[in-house]
CSV table of C-alpha atoms in Angstrom, one decimal:
chain,number,residue,atom,x,y,z
A,22,MET,CA,122.5,115.0,96.0
A,23,LYS,CA,119.2,114.6,94.2
A,24,VAL,CA,118.3,111.0,93.1
A,25,LEU,CA,115.6,110.0,90.7
A,26,ILE,CA,114.2,106.4,90.9
A,27,ILE,CA,112.5,105.1,87.8
A,28,GLY,CA,109.6,102.6,88.4
A,29,ALA,CA,106.5,101.6,90.5
A,30,GLY,CA,107.1,98.3,92.1
A,31,GLY,CA,108.3,96.7,95.2
A,32,ARG,CA,111.9,96.7,94.0
A,33,GLU,CA,111.7,100.4,93.3
A,34,HIS,CA,110.1,101.0,96.7
A,35,ALA,CA,113.1,99.2,98.4
A,36,LEU,CA,115.5,101.3,96.2
A,37,ALA,CA,113.9,104.5,97.3
A,38,SER,CA,113.7,103.4,100.9
A,39,LYS,CA,117.5,102.5,100.9
A,40,ILE,CA,118.7,105.5,99.0
A,41,HIS,CA,116.6,107.7,101.2
A,42,GLN,CA,118.7,106.5,104.1
A,43,SER,CA,122.0,107.6,102.3
A,44,ALA,CA,124.3,110.1,104.1
A,45,ILE,CA,125.1,111.7,100.6
A,46,VAL,CA,121.6,112.1,99.4
A,47,ASP,CA,119.4,115.1,100.2
A,48,LYS,CA,116.2,114.2,98.2
A,49,VAL,CA,114.8,111.2,96.4
A,50,TYR,CA,112.2,111.4,93.6
A,51,ALA,CA,110.2,108.6,92.0
A,52,ILE,CA,108.7,108.5,88.5
A,53,PRO,CA,106.0,107.2,88.5
A,54,GLY,CA,106.6,105.7,92.0
A,55,ASN,CA,103.6,104.4,93.9
A,56,GLU,CA,101.5,105.9,96.8
A,57,ALA,CA,103.3,103.7,99.4
A,58,MET,CA,106.6,105.5,98.7
A,59,VAL,CA,105.6,108.9,100.1
A,60,ASN,CA,107.6,108.5,103.3
A,61,VAL,CA,110.9,108.2,101.3
A,62,ALA,CA,110.4,110.0,98.0
A,63,GLU,CA,108.5,112.7,96.1
A,64,ILE,CA,106.2,110.9,93.8
A,65,HIS,CA,105.4,112.0,90.3
A,66,ASN,CA,102.9,109.6,89.0
A,67,GLU,CA,101.7,112.1,86.4
A,68,ILE,CA,104.7,111.0,84.4
A,69,ALA,CA,104.5,107.6,82.9
A,70,GLU,CA,107.6,105.2,83.1
A,71,SER,CA,107.5,105.0,79.3
A,72,ASP,CA,107.5,108.6,78.6
A,73,GLN,CA,111.2,109.1,78.1
A,74,GLN,CA,111.1,112.7,76.9
A,75,ALA,CA,109.0,113.7,80.0
A,76,ILE,CA,111.6,111.9,82.2
A,77,VAL,CA,114.5,113.6,80.7
A,78,HIS,CA,112.8,117.0,81.0
A,79,PHE,CA,112.0,116.4,84.6
A,80,ALA,CA,115.6,115.2,85.4
A,81,LYS,CA,117.1,118.4,83.7
A,82,GLN,CA,114.6,120.8,85.3
A,83,THR,CA,114.9,119.4,88.8
A,84,HIS,CA,118.7,119.2,88.6
A,85,ILE,CA,118.8,115.5,89.3
A,86,ASP,CA,122.5,114.2,90.0
A,87,TRP,CA,121.7,110.5,89.5
A,88,VAL,CA,119.0,108.4,87.9
A,89,VAL,CA,118.4,104.9,89.3
A,90,ILE,CA,116.4,102.8,86.7
A,91,GLY,CA,114.5,99.9,88.5
A,92,PRO,CA,112.7,97.9,85.8
A,93,GLU,CA,113.9,96.1,82.7
A,94,GLN,CA,111.6,97.8,80.0
A,95,PRO,CA,113.1,101.5,80.4
A,96,LEU,CA,116.6,99.9,80.0
A,97,ILE,CA,115.7,97.8,76.9
A,98,ASP,CA,113.9,101.0,75.4
A,99,GLY,CA,117.2,103.0,75.9
A,100,LEU,CA,116.2,105.6,78.6
A,101,ALA,CA,119.7,105.4,80.0
A,102,ASP,CA,121.2,106.5,76.8
A,103,LEU,CA,118.9,109.4,76.5
A,104,LEU,CA,119.7,110.7,80.0
A,105,ARG,CA,123.4,110.3,79.6
A,106,ASN,CA,123.4,112.2,76.3
A,107,GLU,CA,122.0,115.1,78.5
A,108,GLY,CA,124.8,114.7,80.9
A,109,ILE,CA,122.8,113.0,83.6
A,110,LYS,CA,124.4,110.2,85.5
A,111,VAL,CA,122.5,106.9,85.4
A,112,PHE,CA,122.7,103.7,87.2
A,113,GLY,CA,121.6,101.2,84.7
A,114,PRO,CA,123.0,100.0,81.2
A,115,GLY,CA,122.3,101.5,77.9
A,116,GLN,CA,120.2,99.8,75.4
A,117,ALA,CA,122.9,97.8,73.7
A,118,ALA,CA,124.2,96.4,76.9
A,119,ALA,CA,120.6,95.6,78.1
A,120,GLN,CA,120.4,93.0,75.6
A,121,ILE,CA,122.0,90.7,78.1
A,122,GLU,CA,118.5,90.6,79.5
A,123,GLY,CA,116.4,91.5,76.5
A,124,SER,CA,117.6,88.8,74.3
A,125,LYS,CA,118.0,85.3,75.6
A,126,LEU,CA,119.7,84.3,72.4
A,127,PHE,CA,122.3,87.2,72.7
A,128,ALA,CA,123.1,86.0,76.2
A,129,LYS,CA,123.5,82.4,75.2
A,130,GLN,CA,125.7,83.2,72.2
A,131,LEU,CA,127.8,85.4,74.4
A,132,MET,CA,128.2,82.8,77.0
A,133,GLU,CA,129.1,80.2,74.2
A,134,LYS,CA,131.7,82.3,72.7
A,135,TYR,CA,133.5,83.2,76.1
A,136,ASP,CA,133.1,79.6,77.6
A,137,ILE,CA,130.9,80.8,80.4
A,138,PRO,CA,129.1,77.7,82.1
A,139,THR,CA,125.4,77.5,81.1
A,140,ALA,CA,123.0,74.9,79.8
A,141,ASP,CA,123.4,73.5,76.2
A,142,TYR,CA,120.9,75.2,73.9
A,143,LYS,CA,119.3,75.2,70.5
A,144,GLU,CA,117.8,78.2,68.7
A,145,VAL,CA,114.8,77.9,66.4
A,146,SER,CA,113.0,80.6,64.5
A,147,ASN,CA,109.6,79.1,63.7
A,148,ARG,CA,106.9,77.0,65.1
A,149,LYS,CA,107.4,74.0,62.5
A,150,ASP,CA,111.1,73.5,63.5
A,151,ALA,CA,110.2,73.9,67.2
A,152,LEU,CA,107.6,71.2,67.0
A,153,ALA,CA,110.0,69.0,65.0
A,154,TYR,CA,112.7,69.5,67.6
A,155,VAL,CA,110.6,68.4,70.6
A,156,GLU,CA,110.1,65.1,68.8
A,157,THR,CA,113.6,64.1,69.4
A,158,CYS,CA,114.9,66.3,72.1
A,159,GLU,CA,116.1,65.0,75.5
A,160,LEU,CA,113.5,65.5,78.3
A,161,PRO,CA,112.9,67.5,80.5
A,162,VAL,CA,113.6,70.6,78.3
A,163,VAL,CA,113.3,74.3,79.0
A,164,ILE,CA,111.6,76.5,76.4
A,165,LYS,CA,112.2,80.3,76.4
A,166,LYS,CA,110.8,82.8,74.1
A,167,ASP,CA,113.4,85.3,73.1
A,168,GLY,CA,112.7,88.8,74.7
A,169,LEU,CA,111.4,90.1,77.9
A,170,ALA,CA,108.9,88.0,79.8
A,171,ALA,CA,108.8,89.7,83.3
A,172,GLY,CA,110.0,86.5,84.9
A,173,LYS,CA,107.3,84.4,83.5
A,174,GLY,CA,108.5,83.4,80.1
A,175,VAL,CA,110.1,80.0,81.0
A,176,ILE,CA,108.4,76.7,80.4
A,177,ILE,CA,109.9,73.4,81.8
A,178,ALA,CA,108.4,70.5,80.0
A,179,HIS,CA,108.9,67.0,81.5
A,180,THR,CA,107.0,65.1,78.8
A,181,LYS,CA,106.7,65.3,75.0
A,182,ASP,CA,103.0,66.5,75.4
A,183,GLU,CA,104.2,69.2,77.7
A,184,ALA,CA,106.8,70.2,75.3
A,185,ILE,CA,104.3,70.4,72.4
A,186,ASP,CA,101.9,72.5,74.5
A,187,GLY,CA,104.9,74.7,75.5
A,188,VAL,CA,105.8,75.4,71.9
A,189,LYS,CA,102.2,76.2,71.1
A,190,ALA,CA,102.1,78.6,74.1
A,191,VAL,CA,105.4,80.4,72.9
A,192,TYR,CA,104.2,80.5,69.4
A,193,PRO,CA,100.9,82.5,69.0
A,194,GLU,CA,102.4,83.1,65.3
A,195,GLU,CA,104.4,80.9,63.0
A,196,GLN,CA,107.5,82.9,63.4
A,197,GLY,CA,109.8,83.9,66.3
A,198,GLN,CA,113.0,83.3,68.1
A,199,VAL,CA,112.8,80.6,70.8
A,200,VAL,CA,115.7,79.1,72.8
A,201,PHE,CA,115.5,75.4,74.0
A,202,GLU,CA,117.9,74.7,76.9
A,203,SER,CA,118.9,71.4,78.5
A,204,PHE,CA,117.3,71.0,82.0
A,205,LEU,CA,119.9,71.7,84.7
A,206,GLU,CA,119.6,69.8,88.1
A,207,GLY,CA,120.6,71.8,91.2
A,208,GLU,CA,119.8,74.6,93.5
A,209,GLU,CA,119.0,78.0,92.3
A,210,PHE,CA,120.5,81.3,93.7
A,211,SER,CA,120.7,85.0,92.7
A,212,LEU,CA,124.0,87.0,92.8
A,213,MET,CA,123.7,90.7,92.2
A,214,THR,CA,126.9,92.2,90.7
A,215,PHE,CA,127.9,95.8,90.4
A,216,VAL,CA,129.5,96.2,86.8
A,217,ASN,CA,131.3,99.2,85.3
A,218,GLY,CA,132.8,98.0,82.0
A,219,ASP,CA,135.3,95.2,82.9
A,220,TYR,CA,135.1,96.1,86.6
A,221,ALA,CA,132.8,93.8,88.4
A,222,VAL,CA,132.0,93.5,92.1
A,223,PRO,CA,129.7,90.8,93.2
A,224,PHE,CA,127.6,91.2,96.4
A,225,ASP,CA,129.1,89.0,99.0
A,226,CYS,CA,125.5,88.0,100.2
A,227,ILE,CA,123.4,86.1,97.8
A,228,ALA,CA,119.6,85.6,97.9
A,229,GLN,CA,117.3,82.9,96.9
A,230,ASP,CA,114.0,83.6,95.0
A,231,HIS,CA,110.9,81.4,94.8
A,232,LYS,CA,109.6,81.6,91.2
A,233,ARG,CA,106.7,79.2,91.3
A,234,ALA,CA,103.3,80.3,92.3
A,235,TYR,CA,102.6,77.7,94.9
A,236,ASP,CA,104.2,75.7,97.7
A,237,ASN,CA,106.9,73.0,97.0
A,238,ASP,CA,107.7,74.8,93.8
A,239,GLU,CA,104.5,73.9,92.1
A,240,GLY,CA,102.4,75.9,89.6
A,241,PRO,CA,103.4,78.3,86.9
A,242,ASN,CA,106.4,80.6,87.0
A,243,THR,CA,105.8,84.1,88.4
A,244,GLY,CA,107.9,87.3,88.8
A,245,GLY,CA,108.9,85.9,92.3
A,246,MET,CA,106.7,84.9,95.3
A,247,GLY,CA,109.3,85.5,97.9
A,248,ALA,CA,113.0,85.4,98.7
A,249,TYR,CA,115.5,85.4,101.5
A,250,CYS,CA,119.1,86.0,102.4
A,251,PRO,CA,121.6,85.0,103.3
A,252,VAL,CA,121.5,81.5,101.8
A,253,PRO,CA,123.5,79.6,104.5
A,254,HIS,CA,123.6,76.2,102.8
A,255,ILE,CA,125.4,77.7,99.6
A,256,ASN,CA,128.8,78.5,100.9
A,257,ASP,CA,131.5,81.1,100.1
A,258,GLU,CA,133.5,78.8,98.0
A,259,VAL,CA,130.3,78.6,95.6
A,260,LEU,CA,130.2,82.4,95.6
A,261,GLN,CA,133.9,82.5,94.7
A,262,GLN,CA,133.4,80.0,91.9
A,263,THR,CA,130.4,82.1,90.6
A,264,ASN,CA,132.6,85.2,90.6
A,265,ALA,CA,135.5,83.5,88.9
A,266,ARG,CA,133.7,81.5,86.3
A,267,ILE,CA,130.6,83.8,85.6
A,268,ALA,CA,130.8,87.4,87.0
A,269,GLN,CA,134.3,88.3,85.9
A,270,PRO,CA,134.2,86.6,82.6
A,271,ILE,CA,130.7,88.1,81.5
A,272,ALA,CA,131.9,91.6,82.5
A,273,ARG,CA,135.0,91.2,80.4
A,274,ALA,CA,133.2,89.6,77.6
A,275,MET,CA,130.5,92.5,77.3
A,276,SER,CA,133.4,95.0,77.4
A,277,GLN,CA,135.4,93.2,74.8
A,278,GLU,CA,132.3,93.0,72.5
A,279,GLY,CA,131.8,96.8,72.8
A,280,TYR,CA,128.8,96.7,75.1
A,281,HIS,CA,129.7,99.0,78.0
A,282,PHE,CA,127.6,97.9,81.0
A,283,PHE,CA,127.3,100.3,84.0
A,284,GLY,CA,124.7,99.2,86.6
A,285,LEU,CA,123.5,96.0,88.3
A,286,LEU,CA,123.8,92.7,86.5
A,287,TYR,CA,121.7,90.0,88.1
A,288,ILE,CA,123.1,86.5,87.7
A,289,GLY,CA,120.4,83.8,88.0
A,290,ALA,CA,122.5,80.8,88.7
A,291,ILE,CA,122.2,77.1,89.7
A,292,LEU,CA,124.5,75.0,91.7
A,293,THR,CA,125.1,71.8,89.6
A,294,LYS,CA,127.3,68.8,90.0
A,295,GLU,CA,129.8,70.6,87.7
A,296,GLY,CA,129.6,73.8,89.7
A,297,PRO,CA,127.7,77.0,89.2
A,298,LYS,CA,126.0,77.7,85.9
A,299,VAL,CA,124.0,80.5,84.4
A,300,ILE,CA,120.3,80.2,84.1
A,301,GLU,CA,119.7,83.8,83.1
A,302,PHE,CA,121.0,87.3,83.3
A,303,ASN,CA,119.0,90.5,84.1
A,304,ALA,CA,120.2,94.0,83.6
A,305,ARG,CA,118.9,95.3,87.0
A,306,PHE,CA,118.1,94.1,90.6
A,307,GLY,CA,115.9,91.1,90.9
A,308,ASP,CA,112.4,91.6,92.4
A,309,PRO,CA,111.8,90.4,95.3
A,310,GLU,CA,115.7,89.8,95.8
A,311,ALA,CA,116.4,93.6,96.0
A,312,GLN,CA,113.8,94.0,98.9
A,313,VAL,CA,115.5,91.4,101.1
A,314,LEU,CA,119.1,92.3,100.2
A,315,LEU,CA,118.7,96.0,100.6
A,316,THR,CA,117.0,95.4,104.0
A,317,ARG,CA,120.0,93.4,105.0
A,318,MET,CA,122.5,95.9,103.7
A,319,GLU,CA,124.0,98.2,106.3
A,320,SER,CA,126.3,100.1,104.1
A,321,ASP,CA,125.3,103.0,101.9
A,322,LEU,CA,123.9,101.9,98.4
A,323,MET,CA,124.3,105.3,96.9
A,324,GLN,CA,127.9,105.6,98.0
A,325,HIS,CA,128.5,102.1,96.5
A,326,ILE,CA,127.0,103.4,93.2
A,327,VAL,CA,129.3,106.5,93.3
A,328,ASP,CA,132.4,104.2,94.0
A,329,LEU,CA,131.4,102.0,91.2
A,330,ASP,CA,131.2,104.9,88.9
A,331,GLU,CA,134.8,105.9,89.9
A,332,ARG,CA,136.1,102.4,90.0
A,333,GLN,CA,136.8,102.6,93.7
A,334,PRO,CA,136.9,99.6,96.1
A,335,ILE,CA,133.4,98.6,97.3
A,336,ASP,CA,133.1,97.3,100.9
A,337,PHE,CA,129.7,95.8,101.6
A,338,LYS,CA,128.4,95.8,105.2
A,339,TRP,CA,125.5,93.5,106.2
A,340,LYS,CA,123.3,93.2,109.3
A,341,ASP,CA,123.9,90.0,111.2
A,342,GLU,CA,120.1,89.2,110.9
A,343,ALA,CA,118.7,87.1,108.1
A,344,VAL,CA,115.9,88.6,106.1
A,345,VAL,CA,112.8,86.8,104.6
A,346,GLY,CA,110.2,88.4,102.2
A,347,VAL,CA,106.9,86.7,101.6
A,348,MET,CA,104.8,88.0,98.5
A,349,LEU,CA,101.2,88.5,98.8
A,350,ALA,CA,99.7,88.2,95.3
A,351,SER,CA,96.2,88.6,93.7
A,352,LYS,CA,94.3,85.4,93.3
A,353,GLY,CA,94.6,84.0,89.9
A,354,TYR,CA,98.2,85.5,89.4
A,355,PRO,CA,100.3,84.8,87.3
A,356,GLY,CA,97.2,84.3,85.1
A,357,ALA,CA,94.1,86.6,85.1
A,358,TYR,CA,93.1,88.3,88.3
A,359,ASP,CA,90.7,90.8,89.6
A,360,LYS,CA,91.7,94.4,90.6
A,361,GLY,CA,90.0,96.8,93.1
A,362,HIS,CA,89.9,94.6,96.2
A,363,GLU,CA,90.7,96.5,99.5
A,364,VAL,CA,93.9,95.6,101.2
A,365,SER,CA,94.6,96.9,104.7
A,366,GLY,CA,96.5,95.8,107.9
A,367,PHE,CA,99.9,97.1,107.0
A,368,ASP,CA,101.9,100.3,107.8
A,369,LEU,CA,104.2,102.2,105.3
A,370,ASP,CA,107.3,101.1,107.1
A,371,SER,CA,110.3,98.7,106.6
A,372,ARG,CA,108.1,95.7,107.1
A,373,TYR,CA,106.3,96.1,103.8
A,374,PHE,CA,107.3,96.9,100.2
A,375,VAL,CA,104.4,97.6,97.9
A,376,SER,CA,104.3,96.3,94.3
A,377,GLY,CA,100.7,96.6,93.1
A,378,LEU,CA,98.5,98.8,95.3
A,379,LYS,CA,96.8,102.1,94.7
A,380,LYS,CA,94.8,104.5,96.7
A,381,ASP,CA,91.0,104.4,96.4
A,382,GLY,CA,89.7,107.2,98.5
A,383,ASP,CA,91.0,106.6,102.1
A,384,HIS,CA,92.0,103.1,101.6
A,385,TYR,CA,94.3,100.9,99.3
A,386,VAL,CA,93.1,98.3,96.6
A,387,ASN,CA,95.1,95.9,94.6
A,388,SER,CA,96.2,97.1,91.3
A,389,GLY,CA,98.6,94.4,90.1
A,390,GLY,CA,99.4,90.8,90.2
A,391,ARG,CA,102.0,90.9,92.9
A,392,VAL,CA,100.6,93.2,95.5
A,393,ILE,CA,102.9,93.6,98.7
A,394,LEU,CA,106.0,91.9,100.2
A,395,ALA,CA,105.9,91.2,103.9
A,396,ILE,CA,109.4,91.4,105.4
A,397,GLY,CA,110.7,89.6,108.5
A,398,GLU,CA,114.2,89.7,110.1
A,399,GLY,CA,115.8,87.5,112.6
A,400,ILE,CA,118.9,85.9,114.0
A,401,THR,CA,118.3,82.8,111.8
A,402,VAL,CA,116.4,82.2,108.6
A,403,LYS,CA,113.9,80.5,110.7
A,404,ASP,CA,113.3,83.5,113.0
A,405,ALA,CA,113.2,85.7,109.9
A,406,GLN,CA,110.7,83.5,108.3
A,407,THR,CA,108.4,83.5,111.5
A,408,ALA,CA,108.6,87.3,111.5
A,409,ALA,CA,107.7,87.5,107.8
A,410,TYR,CA,104.8,85.4,108.0
A,411,ASP,CA,103.6,87.1,111.2
A,412,ASN,CA,103.6,90.4,109.2
A,413,ALA,CA,102.0,88.7,106.2
A,414,LYS,CA,99.1,87.4,108.5
A,415,LYS,CA,98.4,91.1,109.4
A,416,ILE,CA,97.4,91.9,105.9
A,417,LYS,CA,93.6,91.8,105.4
A,418,SER,CA,92.0,91.2,102.0
A,419,ASP,CA,89.7,88.8,100.4
A,420,ASN,CA,91.6,88.4,97.2
A,421,LEU,CA,95.3,87.7,98.2
A,422,PHE,CA,97.3,84.5,98.4
A,423,TYR,CA,100.9,83.6,99.3
A,424,ARG,CA,103.2,80.6,99.6
A,425,SER,CA,103.7,79.1,103.1
A,426,ASP,CA,107.3,77.7,102.5
A,427,ILE,CA,109.4,80.8,101.6
A,428,GLY,CA,112.9,80.0,103.1
A,429,ASP,CA,112.3,76.4,103.9
A,430,LYS,CA,115.3,75.2,101.9
A,431,ALA,CA,117.6,76.8,104.3
A,432,ILE,CA,115.8,75.3,107.2
A,433,LYS,CA,115.1,71.7,106.3
């Protein structure tokens, strides 16, 4: 079997590494990939992730059996539909179903219609109404601009002034869809779920992401500064509730509304006093959750995808060890940052997944905001955390920073 991975980040590096291990896969390709994937995939960085026709042509010419789409933008742009129209199997939803991530309003309306637990919300379509709403709304309030935001489009306003500033930030122009949500108290977790129409199979191992840029969940939201799994203080009963109240109902809802979803549905959930509720849905693996979950997964990911396609039972197998991933990011991220700084001290092995590096002569330089994830494994989360930070400290650069508390919630 030949498998093509679409994407260039750490999530795609992890997908390529895991699928490369599959007993049913002969060769892995990546478009555009990154240069750190060379040990696990044939890289084709001459083709852009956005060049749909070139991707379809490559898949046909190379006789690709399966395409696995990593990032959200190609899904929102309809790449899966184009490939399927050419008879190529794709792990990833079509454009219509990908709205579950592409439009926060679409997701909220669907949850409201099918009574799926989430925060109360209000939709506004212009800056004037938004500013009027923050004069009277309950605080804190969550402000989300409709559409993709790469994990960074959420503002939590604790005061009226912060809410006003938040509205101005999400409204560079007068018009635009914005969703206000009630603030939910609780602990967040990420549940990956295989979905084929109304057939949903949640992973029986959850992960916890760390969205804020700095220690103690301070600073702006990012695409994710680290993650770990399993999450020992969130028990199996919560997982069962999340499956019964969210995963199964949202799969049925999508199917009943005529949006056939085939791929990975990410459920960003929060455990409140009333039970688990939805914060967000993504139409693909989380990043960096994919890196830690796929490191811990012992069973064959590609076989799981085939079984999902055929609606066969999926039996996950996991290592006993916990896994912690620490993201090293360019200084200034998620705001402006400099590129081109040398990064060294790492090997292209299972201890590192690369998000934003490129070759410059005989060495690597940073080329993105999130740069490289250091992985650690251990019998406990504490052991895995120690190993992850040992690996993070081996990386040499004058322009990277990382949080020092990834995994602390499972230890303290």
